[in-house]
Amino acid sequence: MTGLAPYKKDFLQAAIEGGVLKFGSFELKSKRVSPYFFNAGEFHTARLAGAISSAFAKTILDAQQNDGLDFDIVFGPAYKGIPLCSAITIKLGELAPQNLDTVSYSFDRKEAKDHGEGGNIVGSSLKGKKVLIVDDVITAGTAKREAIDKIRKEGGIVSGIVVALDRKEKLPAADSDDSKPGPSAIGELRKEYGIPIFAILTLDDIIEGMKSFASEDDIKRTEEYRLKYKATD
Ligand code: OMP
């Protein structure tokens, strides 16, 4: 893990120790069978929730400073984005107090509520606001497209996406020719929506980190998977 920034190293370490990153055989949402799986739902202890929200907040503050990322709302798509958006918002206030009264969070319901306050969104209204999407993993980008559409329907302006892990895979549409790299999920989203996308870790970081703890067999299978589904950008 020599080349990784210290906060990335800490995050990867926490993911490994907390059983968030697992090796074996896992069917993905895209139907690809992966030798590794990153389950952000496992970040449920106080220690791990602190680790993931700190790593997100550092990535976001860095993008604010160096890439001009600008947002009013941290939006977490249901379900795994929900605890993330509230924990990250708290951390952004702690690490950069100028955010305390200017940054809010919100998340969506899977089914609209038809009584009480009603509607699809819990937390800050999205209307006219700059919205940053936070989510666990990006593989094909399908869940991110759904979140963008939902936010736009509510009148929000999507200003960026931050994920814990970019699996750096080509789009499933390119699967017909297994031997060739295809366009990446992130690259297509960037092009299509004109928004910046950031990740705490990528598959390359995981493979680099694996060298210090994983079995040779797991490393080999993960490297083969990377080669098979490699993206061009
Ligand atoms: P999209 O790339 O937007 O379709 O999202 C991929 C989703 O798959 C994530 O939001 C996760 O719910 C899930 N997933 C993981 O949680 N971890 C993985 O390592 C891989 C996946 C996946 O199925 O691709």
PDB file of C-alpha atoms and ligand atoms in Angstrom:
ATOM      1  CA  MET A   1       0.000   0.000   0.000  1.00  0.00           C
ATOM      2  CA  THR A   2       3.037   2.214  -0.337  1.00  0.00           C
ATOM      3  CA  GLY A   3       1.714   4.620  -2.986  1.00  0.00           C
ATOM      4  CA  LEU A   4      -1.646   5.325  -1.329  1.00  0.00           C
ATOM      5  CA  ALA A   5      -2.474   8.562   0.538  1.00  0.00           C
ATOM      6  CA  PRO A   6      -2.579   7.873   4.305  1.00  0.00           C
ATOM      7  CA  TYR A   7      -6.370   8.322   4.574  1.00  0.00           C
ATOM      8  CA  LYS A   8      -6.910   5.868   1.681  1.00  0.00           C
ATOM      9  CA  LYS A   9      -4.583   3.386   3.328  1.00  0.00           C
ATOM     10  CA  ASP A  10      -6.501   3.715   6.624  1.00  0.00           C
ATOM     11  CA  PHE A  11      -9.795   3.251   4.816  1.00  0.00           C
ATOM     12  CA  LEU A  12      -8.626   0.140   2.969  1.00  0.00           C
ATOM     13  CA  GLN A  13      -7.260  -1.282   6.207  1.00  0.00           C
ATOM     14  CA  ALA A  14     -10.596  -0.639   7.966  1.00  0.00           C
ATOM     15  CA  ALA A  15     -12.492  -2.280   5.071  1.00  0.00           C
ATOM     16  CA  ILE A  16     -10.313  -5.385   5.256  1.00  0.00           C
ATOM     17  CA  GLU A  17     -10.395  -5.690   9.049  1.00  0.00           C
ATOM     18  CA  GLY A  18     -14.136  -5.030   9.184  1.00  0.00           C
ATOM     19  CA  GLY A  19     -14.953  -7.740   6.630  1.00  0.00           C
ATOM     20  CA  VAL A  20     -16.307  -5.111   4.213  1.00  0.00           C
ATOM     21  CA  LEU A  21     -14.024  -6.346   1.437  1.00  0.00           C
ATOM     22  CA  LYS A  22     -14.464 -10.059   0.804  1.00  0.00           C
ATOM     23  CA  PHE A  23     -12.917 -12.561  -1.615  1.00  0.00           C
ATOM     24  CA  GLY A  24     -14.693 -15.554  -3.166  1.00  0.00           C
ATOM     25  CA  SER A  25     -17.333 -15.685  -5.895  1.00  0.00           C
ATOM     26  CA  PHE A  26     -20.074 -13.040  -6.008  1.00  0.00           C
ATOM     27  CA  GLU A  27     -22.758 -12.323  -8.583  1.00  0.00           C
ATOM     28  CA  LEU A  28     -23.062  -8.581  -9.194  1.00  0.00           C
ATOM     29  CA  LYS A  29     -26.060  -6.466 -10.126  1.00  0.00           C
ATOM     30  CA  SER A  30     -24.661  -6.545 -13.702  1.00  0.00           C
ATOM     31  CA  LYS A  31     -24.673 -10.430 -13.557  1.00  0.00           C
ATOM     32  CA  ARG A  32     -20.895 -10.524 -13.803  1.00  0.00           C
ATOM     33  CA  VAL A  33     -19.304 -12.998 -11.374  1.00  0.00           C
ATOM     34  CA  SER A  34     -16.646 -11.215  -9.345  1.00  0.00           C
ATOM     35  CA  PRO A  35     -13.845 -12.687  -7.188  1.00  0.00           C
ATOM     36  CA  TYR A  36     -14.232  -9.777  -4.749  1.00  0.00           C
ATOM     37  CA  PHE A  37     -17.115  -7.827  -3.221  1.00  0.00           C
ATOM     38  CA  PHE A  38     -17.214  -4.589  -1.278  1.00  0.00           C
ATOM     39  CA  ASN A  39     -20.191  -4.515   1.081  1.00  0.00           C
ATOM     40  CA  ALA A  40     -20.545  -1.026   2.559  1.00  0.00           C
ATOM     41  CA  GLY A  41     -23.455  -2.319   4.686  1.00  0.00           C
ATOM     42  CA  GLU A  42     -20.778  -3.878   6.902  1.00  0.00           C
ATOM     43  CA  PHE A  43     -19.532  -0.444   7.997  1.00  0.00           C
ATOM     44  CA  HIS A  44     -21.972  -0.496  10.904  1.00  0.00           C
ATOM     45  CA  THR A  45     -19.857  -0.271  14.034  1.00  0.00           C
ATOM     46  CA  ALA A  46     -19.056   3.158  15.475  1.00  0.00           C
ATOM     47  CA  ARG A  47     -15.418   2.631  14.426  1.00  0.00           C
ATOM     48  CA  LEU A  48     -16.227   1.671  10.834  1.00  0.00           C
ATOM     49  CA  ALA A  49     -18.974   4.284  10.378  1.00  0.00           C
ATOM     50  CA  GLY A  50     -16.387   6.829  11.556  1.00  0.00           C
ATOM     51  CA  ALA A  51     -13.780   5.431   9.138  1.00  0.00           C
ATOM     52  CA  ILE A  52     -16.004   5.549   6.069  1.00  0.00           C
ATOM     53  CA  SER A  53     -17.429   9.005   6.795  1.00  0.00           C
ATOM     54  CA  SER A  54     -13.927  10.413   7.465  1.00  0.00           C
ATOM     55  CA  ALA A  55     -12.581   9.006   4.197  1.00  0.00           C
ATOM     56  CA  PHE A  56     -15.568  10.396   2.250  1.00  0.00           C
ATOM     57  CA  ALA A  57     -15.272  13.804   3.943  1.00  0.00           C
ATOM     58  CA  LYS A  58     -11.535  14.014   3.155  1.00  0.00           C
ATOM     59  CA  THR A  59     -12.167  13.084  -0.492  1.00  0.00           C
ATOM     60  CA  ILE A  60     -14.933  15.704  -0.725  1.00  0.00           C
ATOM     61  CA  LEU A  61     -12.936  18.486   0.981  1.00  0.00           C
ATOM     62  CA  ASP A  62     -10.001  17.722  -1.308  1.00  0.00           C
ATOM     63  CA  ALA A  63     -12.277  17.956  -4.384  1.00  0.00           C
ATOM     64  CA  GLN A  64     -13.745  21.242  -3.056  1.00  0.00           C
ATOM     65  CA  GLN A  65     -10.253  22.686  -2.713  1.00  0.00           C
ATOM     66  CA  ASN A  66      -8.539  21.286  -5.785  1.00  0.00           C
ATOM     67  CA  ASP A  67     -11.284  20.611  -8.329  1.00  0.00           C
ATOM     68  CA  GLY A  68     -13.805  23.340  -7.554  1.00  0.00           C
ATOM     69  CA  LEU A  69     -16.502  20.886  -6.400  1.00  0.00           C
ATOM     70  CA  ASP A  70     -19.425  22.983  -5.156  1.00  0.00           C
ATOM     71  CA  PHE A  71     -22.569  21.697  -3.433  1.00  0.00           C
ATOM     72  CA  ASP A  72     -25.261  22.533  -0.878  1.00  0.00           C
ATOM     73  CA  ILE A  73     -26.600  19.047  -0.271  1.00  0.00           C
ATOM     74  CA  VAL A  74     -25.068  15.614   0.304  1.00  0.00           C
ATOM     75  CA  PHE A  75     -27.575  13.191  -1.196  1.00  0.00           C
ATOM     76  CA  GLY A  76     -27.557   9.455  -0.353  1.00  0.00           C
ATOM     77  CA  PRO A  77     -29.672   7.202  -2.609  1.00  0.00           C
ATOM     78  CA  ALA A  78     -31.752   4.615  -0.696  1.00  0.00           C
ATOM     79  CA  TYR A  79     -30.802   2.374   0.965  1.00  0.00           C
ATOM     80  CA  LYS A  80     -27.029   2.195   1.401  1.00  0.00           C
ATOM     81  CA  GLY A  81     -26.575   5.917   0.701  1.00  0.00           C
ATOM     82  CA  ILE A  82     -28.842   6.890   3.615  1.00  0.00           C
ATOM     83  CA  PRO A  83     -26.527   6.338   6.596  1.00  0.00           C
ATOM     84  CA  LEU A  84     -23.643   7.570   4.446  1.00  0.00           C
ATOM     85  CA  CYS A  85     -25.124  10.995   3.677  1.00  0.00           C
ATOM     86  CA  SER A  86     -25.919  11.808   7.302  1.00  0.00           C
ATOM     87  CA  ALA A  87     -22.578  10.566   8.689  1.00  0.00           C
ATOM     88  CA  ILE A  88     -20.630  12.383   5.937  1.00  0.00           C
ATOM     89  CA  THR A  89     -22.521  15.645   6.535  1.00  0.00           C
ATOM     90  CA  ILE A  90     -21.693  15.514  10.263  1.00  0.00           C
ATOM     91  CA  LYS A  91     -18.038  14.846   9.425  1.00  0.00           C
ATOM     92  CA  LEU A  92     -17.906  17.717   6.886  1.00  0.00           C
ATOM     93  CA  GLY A  93     -19.088  20.070   9.644  1.00  0.00           C
ATOM     94  CA  GLU A  94     -16.512  18.730  12.095  1.00  0.00           C
ATOM     95  CA  LEU A  95     -13.563  18.871   9.709  1.00  0.00           C
ATOM     96  CA  ALA A  96     -14.497  22.179   8.045  1.00  0.00           C
ATOM     97  CA  PRO A  97     -16.735  24.294  10.329  1.00  0.00           C
ATOM     98  CA  GLN A  98     -17.568  26.693   7.454  1.00  0.00           C
ATOM     99  CA  ASN A  99     -19.906  23.898   6.297  1.00  0.00           C
ATOM    100  CA  LEU A 100     -21.893  23.760   9.568  1.00  0.00           C
ATOM    101  CA  ASP A 101     -24.786  25.960   8.422  1.00  0.00           C
ATOM    102  CA  THR A 102     -24.424  25.685   4.663  1.00  0.00           C
ATOM    103  CA  VAL A 103     -24.284  21.943   3.978  1.00  0.00           C
ATOM    104  CA  SER A 104     -27.349  19.701   4.464  1.00  0.00           C
ATOM    105  CA  TYR A 105     -28.204  16.132   3.678  1.00  0.00           C
ATOM    106  CA  SER A 106     -31.165  14.444   2.074  1.00  0.00           C
ATOM    107  CA  PHE A 107     -32.137  11.034   0.748  1.00  0.00           C
ATOM    108  CA  ASP A 108     -34.944   9.463  -1.222  1.00  0.00           C
ATOM    109  CA  ARG A 109     -37.622   6.977  -0.285  1.00  0.00           C
ATOM    110  CA  LYS A 110     -37.961   3.903  -2.476  1.00  0.00           C
ATOM    111  CA  GLU A 111     -41.749   4.402  -2.344  1.00  0.00           C
ATOM    112  CA  ALA A 112     -43.392   7.830  -2.122  1.00  0.00           C
ATOM    113  CA  LYS A 113     -45.175   8.583   1.180  1.00  0.00           C
ATOM    114  CA  ASP A 114     -48.775   9.724   0.653  1.00  0.00           C
ATOM    115  CA  HIS A 115     -49.548  11.008   4.191  1.00  0.00           C
ATOM    116  CA  GLY A 116     -47.932  13.341   6.730  1.00  0.00           C
ATOM    117  CA  GLU A 117     -45.319  15.458   4.984  1.00  0.00           C
ATOM    118  CA  GLY A 118     -45.635  13.164   1.928  1.00  0.00           C
ATOM    119  CA  GLY A 119     -43.242  13.083  -1.037  1.00  0.00           C
ATOM    120  CA  ASN A 120     -40.123  11.235  -2.125  1.00  0.00           C
ATOM    121  CA  ILE A 121     -37.367  13.138  -0.362  1.00  0.00           C
ATOM    122  CA  VAL A 122     -36.388  13.208   3.317  1.00  0.00           C
ATOM    123  CA  GLY A 123     -34.118  15.998   4.597  1.00  0.00           C
ATOM    124  CA  SER A 124     -33.381  19.209   2.732  1.00  0.00           C
ATOM    125  CA  SER A 125     -35.530  20.072  -0.296  1.00  0.00           C
ATOM    126  CA  LEU A 126     -33.538  19.727  -3.529  1.00  0.00           C
ATOM    127  CA  LYS A 127     -35.236  22.526  -5.432  1.00  0.00           C
ATOM    128  CA  GLY A 128     -32.666  24.898  -6.942  1.00  0.00           C
ATOM    129  CA  LYS A 129     -29.877  23.346  -4.851  1.00  0.00           C
ATOM    130  CA  LYS A 130     -26.480  21.991  -5.922  1.00  0.00           C
ATOM    131  CA  VAL A 131     -26.511  18.304  -5.043  1.00  0.00           C
ATOM    132  CA  LEU A 132     -23.572  15.945  -4.434  1.00  0.00           C
ATOM    133  CA  ILE A 133     -24.465  12.232  -4.668  1.00  0.00           C
ATOM    134  CA  VAL A 134     -22.640   9.882  -2.279  1.00  0.00           C
ATOM    135  CA  ASP A 135     -22.853   6.125  -2.734  1.00  0.00           C
ATOM    136  CA  ASP A 136     -21.026   2.904  -1.929  1.00  0.00           C
ATOM    137  CA  VAL A 137     -19.762   1.414  -5.197  1.00  0.00           C
ATOM    138  CA  ILE A 138     -19.822   2.159  -8.906  1.00  0.00           C
ATOM    139  CA  THR A 139     -19.802  -0.750 -11.337  1.00  0.00           C
ATOM    140  CA  ALA A 140     -22.125  -0.035 -14.287  1.00  0.00           C
ATOM    141  CA  GLY A 141     -23.498   3.302 -13.063  1.00  0.00           C
ATOM    142  CA  THR A 142     -27.165   2.217 -13.273  1.00  0.00           C
ATOM    143  CA  ALA A 143     -28.018   3.218  -9.710  1.00  0.00           C
ATOM    144  CA  LYS A 144     -26.277   6.580 -10.211  1.00  0.00           C
ATOM    145  CA  ARG A 145     -28.343   7.322 -13.346  1.00  0.00           C
ATOM    146  CA  GLU A 146     -31.511   6.612 -11.370  1.00  0.00           C
ATOM    147  CA  ALA A 147     -30.367   8.969  -8.595  1.00  0.00           C
ATOM    148  CA  ILE A 148     -29.522  11.743 -11.094  1.00  0.00           C
ATOM    149  CA  ASP A 149     -32.964  11.447 -12.718  1.00  0.00           C
ATOM    150  CA  LYS A 150     -34.696  11.564  -9.339  1.00  0.00           C
ATOM    151  CA  ILE A 151     -32.751  14.646  -8.199  1.00  0.00           C
ATOM    152  CA  ARG A 152     -33.447  16.479 -11.466  1.00  0.00           C
ATOM    153  CA  LYS A 153     -37.177  15.702 -11.183  1.00  0.00           C
ATOM    154  CA  GLU A 154     -37.105  17.333  -7.738  1.00  0.00           C
ATOM    155  CA  GLY A 155     -35.508  20.485  -9.239  1.00  0.00           C
ATOM    156  CA  GLY A 156     -31.978  19.826  -7.956  1.00  0.00           C
ATOM    157  CA  ILE A 157     -28.766  20.425  -9.918  1.00  0.00           C
ATOM    158  CA  VAL A 158     -26.377  17.470  -9.675  1.00  0.00           C
ATOM    159  CA  SER A 159     -22.871  18.860  -9.142  1.00  0.00           C
ATOM    160  CA  GLY A 160     -20.926  15.625  -8.654  1.00  0.00           C
ATOM    161  CA  ILE A 161     -20.742  12.049  -7.405  1.00  0.00           C
ATOM    162  CA  VAL A 162     -18.432  10.550  -4.775  1.00  0.00           C
ATOM    163  CA  VAL A 163     -18.242   6.793  -4.214  1.00  0.00           C
ATOM    164  CA  ALA A 164     -16.260   4.641  -1.792  1.00  0.00           C
ATOM    165  CA  LEU A 165     -15.085   2.301  -4.560  1.00  0.00           C
ATOM    166  CA  ASP A 166     -14.750   2.630  -8.321  1.00  0.00           C
ATOM    167  CA  ARG A 167     -14.524  -0.933  -9.664  1.00  0.00           C
ATOM    168  CA  LYS A 168     -13.177   0.544 -12.954  1.00  0.00           C
ATOM    169  CA  GLU A 169     -15.195  -1.817 -15.123  1.00  0.00           C
ATOM    170  CA  LYS A 170     -16.283  -1.379 -18.695  1.00  0.00           C
ATOM    171  CA  LEU A 171     -20.009  -0.942 -19.278  1.00  0.00           C
ATOM    172  CA  PRO A 172     -21.949  -4.233 -19.525  1.00  0.00           C
ATOM    173  CA  ALA A 173     -22.986  -3.241 -23.079  1.00  0.00           C
ATOM    174  CA  ALA A 174     -19.361  -3.922 -24.083  1.00  0.00           C
ATOM    175  CA  ASP A 175     -19.535  -7.528 -22.771  1.00  0.00           C
ATOM    176  CA  SER A 176     -20.251  -9.013 -26.181  1.00  0.00           C
ATOM    177  CA  ASP A 177     -16.562  -8.685 -26.924  1.00  0.00           C
ATOM    178  CA  ASP A 178     -14.897  -9.964 -23.757  1.00  0.00           C
ATOM    179  CA  SER A 179     -11.380  -9.579 -25.040  1.00  0.00           C
ATOM    180  CA  LYS A 180     -11.472  -5.824 -25.597  1.00  0.00           C
ATOM    181  CA  PRO A 181     -11.572  -3.035 -23.011  1.00  0.00           C
ATOM    182  CA  GLY A 182     -14.681  -0.818 -23.322  1.00  0.00           C
ATOM    183  CA  PRO A 183     -15.767   2.592 -22.032  1.00  0.00           C
ATOM    184  CA  SER A 184     -16.019   2.867 -18.245  1.00  0.00           C
ATOM    185  CA  ALA A 185     -19.165   3.507 -16.224  1.00  0.00           C
ATOM    186  CA  ILE A 186     -17.592   6.615 -14.726  1.00  0.00           C
ATOM    187  CA  GLY A 187     -16.337   7.917 -18.084  1.00  0.00           C
ATOM    188  CA  GLU A 188     -19.788   7.599 -19.660  1.00  0.00           C
ATOM    189  CA  LEU A 189     -21.504   9.328 -16.730  1.00  0.00           C
ATOM    190  CA  ARG A 190     -18.962  12.153 -16.842  1.00  0.00           C
ATOM    191  CA  LYS A 191     -19.541  12.612 -20.562  1.00  0.00           C
ATOM    192  CA  GLU A 192     -23.305  12.229 -20.514  1.00  0.00           C
ATOM    193  CA  TYR A 193     -24.037  14.485 -17.541  1.00  0.00           C
ATOM    194  CA  GLY A 194     -20.935  16.704 -17.542  1.00  0.00           C
ATOM    195  CA  ILE A 195     -20.321  16.106 -13.824  1.00  0.00           C
ATOM    196  CA  PRO A 196     -17.136  15.240 -11.905  1.00  0.00           C
ATOM    197  CA  ILE A 197     -16.939  11.824 -10.218  1.00  0.00           C
ATOM    198  CA  PHE A 198     -14.553  10.948  -7.395  1.00  0.00           C
ATOM    199  CA  ALA A 199     -13.721   7.690  -5.599  1.00  0.00           C
ATOM    200  CA  ILE A 200     -11.933   7.039  -2.310  1.00  0.00           C
ATOM    201  CA  LEU A 201     -10.537   3.774  -3.695  1.00  0.00           C
ATOM    202  CA  THR A 202     -10.316   2.087  -7.086  1.00  0.00           C
ATOM    203  CA  LEU A 203      -9.803  -1.573  -7.997  1.00  0.00           C
ATOM    204  CA  ASP A 204      -6.140  -0.726  -8.680  1.00  0.00           C
ATOM    205  CA  ASP A 205      -5.753   0.470  -5.061  1.00  0.00           C
ATOM    206  CA  ILE A 206      -7.354  -2.737  -3.798  1.00  0.00           C
ATOM    207  CA  ILE A 207      -5.037  -4.948  -5.861  1.00  0.00           C
ATOM    208  CA  GLU A 208      -2.043  -2.950  -4.653  1.00  0.00           C
ATOM    209  CA  GLY A 209      -3.248  -3.322  -1.046  1.00  0.00           C
ATOM    210  CA  MET A 210      -3.993  -7.053  -1.469  1.00  0.00           C
ATOM    211  CA  LYS A 211      -0.301  -7.763  -1.990  1.00  0.00           C
ATOM    212  CA  SER A 212       0.288  -7.307   1.747  1.00  0.00           C
ATOM    213  CA  PHE A 213      -2.491  -9.573   3.057  1.00  0.00           C
ATOM    214  CA  ALA A 214      -4.312 -11.701   0.427  1.00  0.00           C
ATOM    215  CA  SER A 215      -3.561 -15.198  -0.858  1.00  0.00           C
ATOM    216  CA  GLU A 216      -1.783 -15.577  -4.193  1.00  0.00           C
ATOM    217  CA  ASP A 217      -4.870 -17.258  -5.589  1.00  0.00           C
ATOM    218  CA  ASP A 218      -7.173 -14.333  -4.645  1.00  0.00           C
ATOM    219  CA  ILE A 219      -4.703 -11.839  -6.124  1.00  0.00           C
ATOM    220  CA  LYS A 220      -4.483 -13.834  -9.365  1.00  0.00           C
ATOM    221  CA  ARG A 221      -8.267 -14.157  -9.733  1.00  0.00           C
ATOM    222  CA  THR A 222      -8.762 -10.448  -9.018  1.00  0.00           C
ATOM    223  CA  GLU A 223      -6.081  -9.469 -11.549  1.00  0.00           C
ATOM    224  CA  GLU A 224      -7.711 -11.736 -14.157  1.00  0.00           C
ATOM    225  CA  TYR A 225     -11.096 -10.159 -13.455  1.00  0.00           C
ATOM    226  CA  ARG A 226      -9.585  -6.661 -13.838  1.00  0.00           C
ATOM    227  CA  LEU A 227      -8.142  -7.652 -17.201  1.00  0.00           C
ATOM    228  CA  LYS A 228     -11.408  -9.195 -18.423  1.00  0.00           C
ATOM    229  CA  TYR A 229     -13.601  -6.197 -17.589  1.00  0.00           C
ATOM    230  CA  LYS A 230     -11.018  -3.460 -17.984  1.00  0.00           C
ATOM    231  CA  ALA A 231     -12.267  -0.023 -19.039  1.00  0.00           C
ATOM    232  CA  THR A 232     -10.511   2.163 -21.583  1.00  0.00           C
ATOM    233  CA  ASP A 233     -10.814   5.396 -19.551  1.00  0.00           C
TER     234      ASP A 233
HETATM  235  P1  OMP B   1     -24.164   0.924 -10.212  1.00  0.00           P
HETATM  236  O1  OMP B   1     -22.771   0.828 -10.711  1.00  0.00           O
HETATM  237  O2  OMP B   1     -24.634   2.355 -10.119  1.00  0.00           O
HETATM  238  O3  OMP B   1     -25.135   0.073 -10.985  1.00  0.00           O
HETATM  239  O4  OMP B   1     -24.179   0.393  -8.713  1.00  0.00           O
HETATM  240  C1  OMP B   1     -23.642  -0.839  -8.355  1.00  0.00           C
HETATM  241  C2  OMP B   1     -24.289  -1.350  -7.081  1.00  0.00           C
HETATM  242  O5  OMP B   1     -23.964  -2.732  -6.905  1.00  0.00           O
HETATM  243  C3  OMP B   1     -23.788  -0.718  -5.829  1.00  0.00           C
HETATM  244  O6  OMP B   1     -24.529   0.427  -5.455  1.00  0.00           O
HETATM  245  C4  OMP B   1     -23.921  -1.849  -4.814  1.00  0.00           C
HETATM  246  O7  OMP B   1     -25.209  -1.891  -4.263  1.00  0.00           O
HETATM  247  C5  OMP B   1     -23.694  -3.128  -5.588  1.00  0.00           C
HETATM  248  N1  OMP B   1     -22.313  -3.689  -5.432  1.00  0.00           N
HETATM  249  C6  OMP B   1     -21.668  -3.613  -4.191  1.00  0.00           C
HETATM  250  O8  OMP B   1     -22.247  -3.211  -3.180  1.00  0.00           O
HETATM  251  N2  OMP B   1     -20.360  -3.994  -4.083  1.00  0.00           N
HETATM  252  C7  OMP B   1     -19.638  -4.503  -5.113  1.00  0.00           C
HETATM  253  O9  OMP B   1     -18.438  -4.820  -4.946  1.00  0.00           O
HETATM  254  C8  OMP B   1     -20.297  -4.635  -6.372  1.00  0.00           C
HETATM  255  C9  OMP B   1     -21.628  -4.276  -6.506  1.00  0.00           C
HETATM  256  C10 OMP B   1     -22.301  -4.629  -7.781  1.00  0.00           C
HETATM  257  O10 OMP B   1     -23.276  -5.397  -7.728  1.00  0.00           O
HETATM  258  O11 OMP B   1     -21.781  -4.229  -8.835  1.00  0.00           O
END
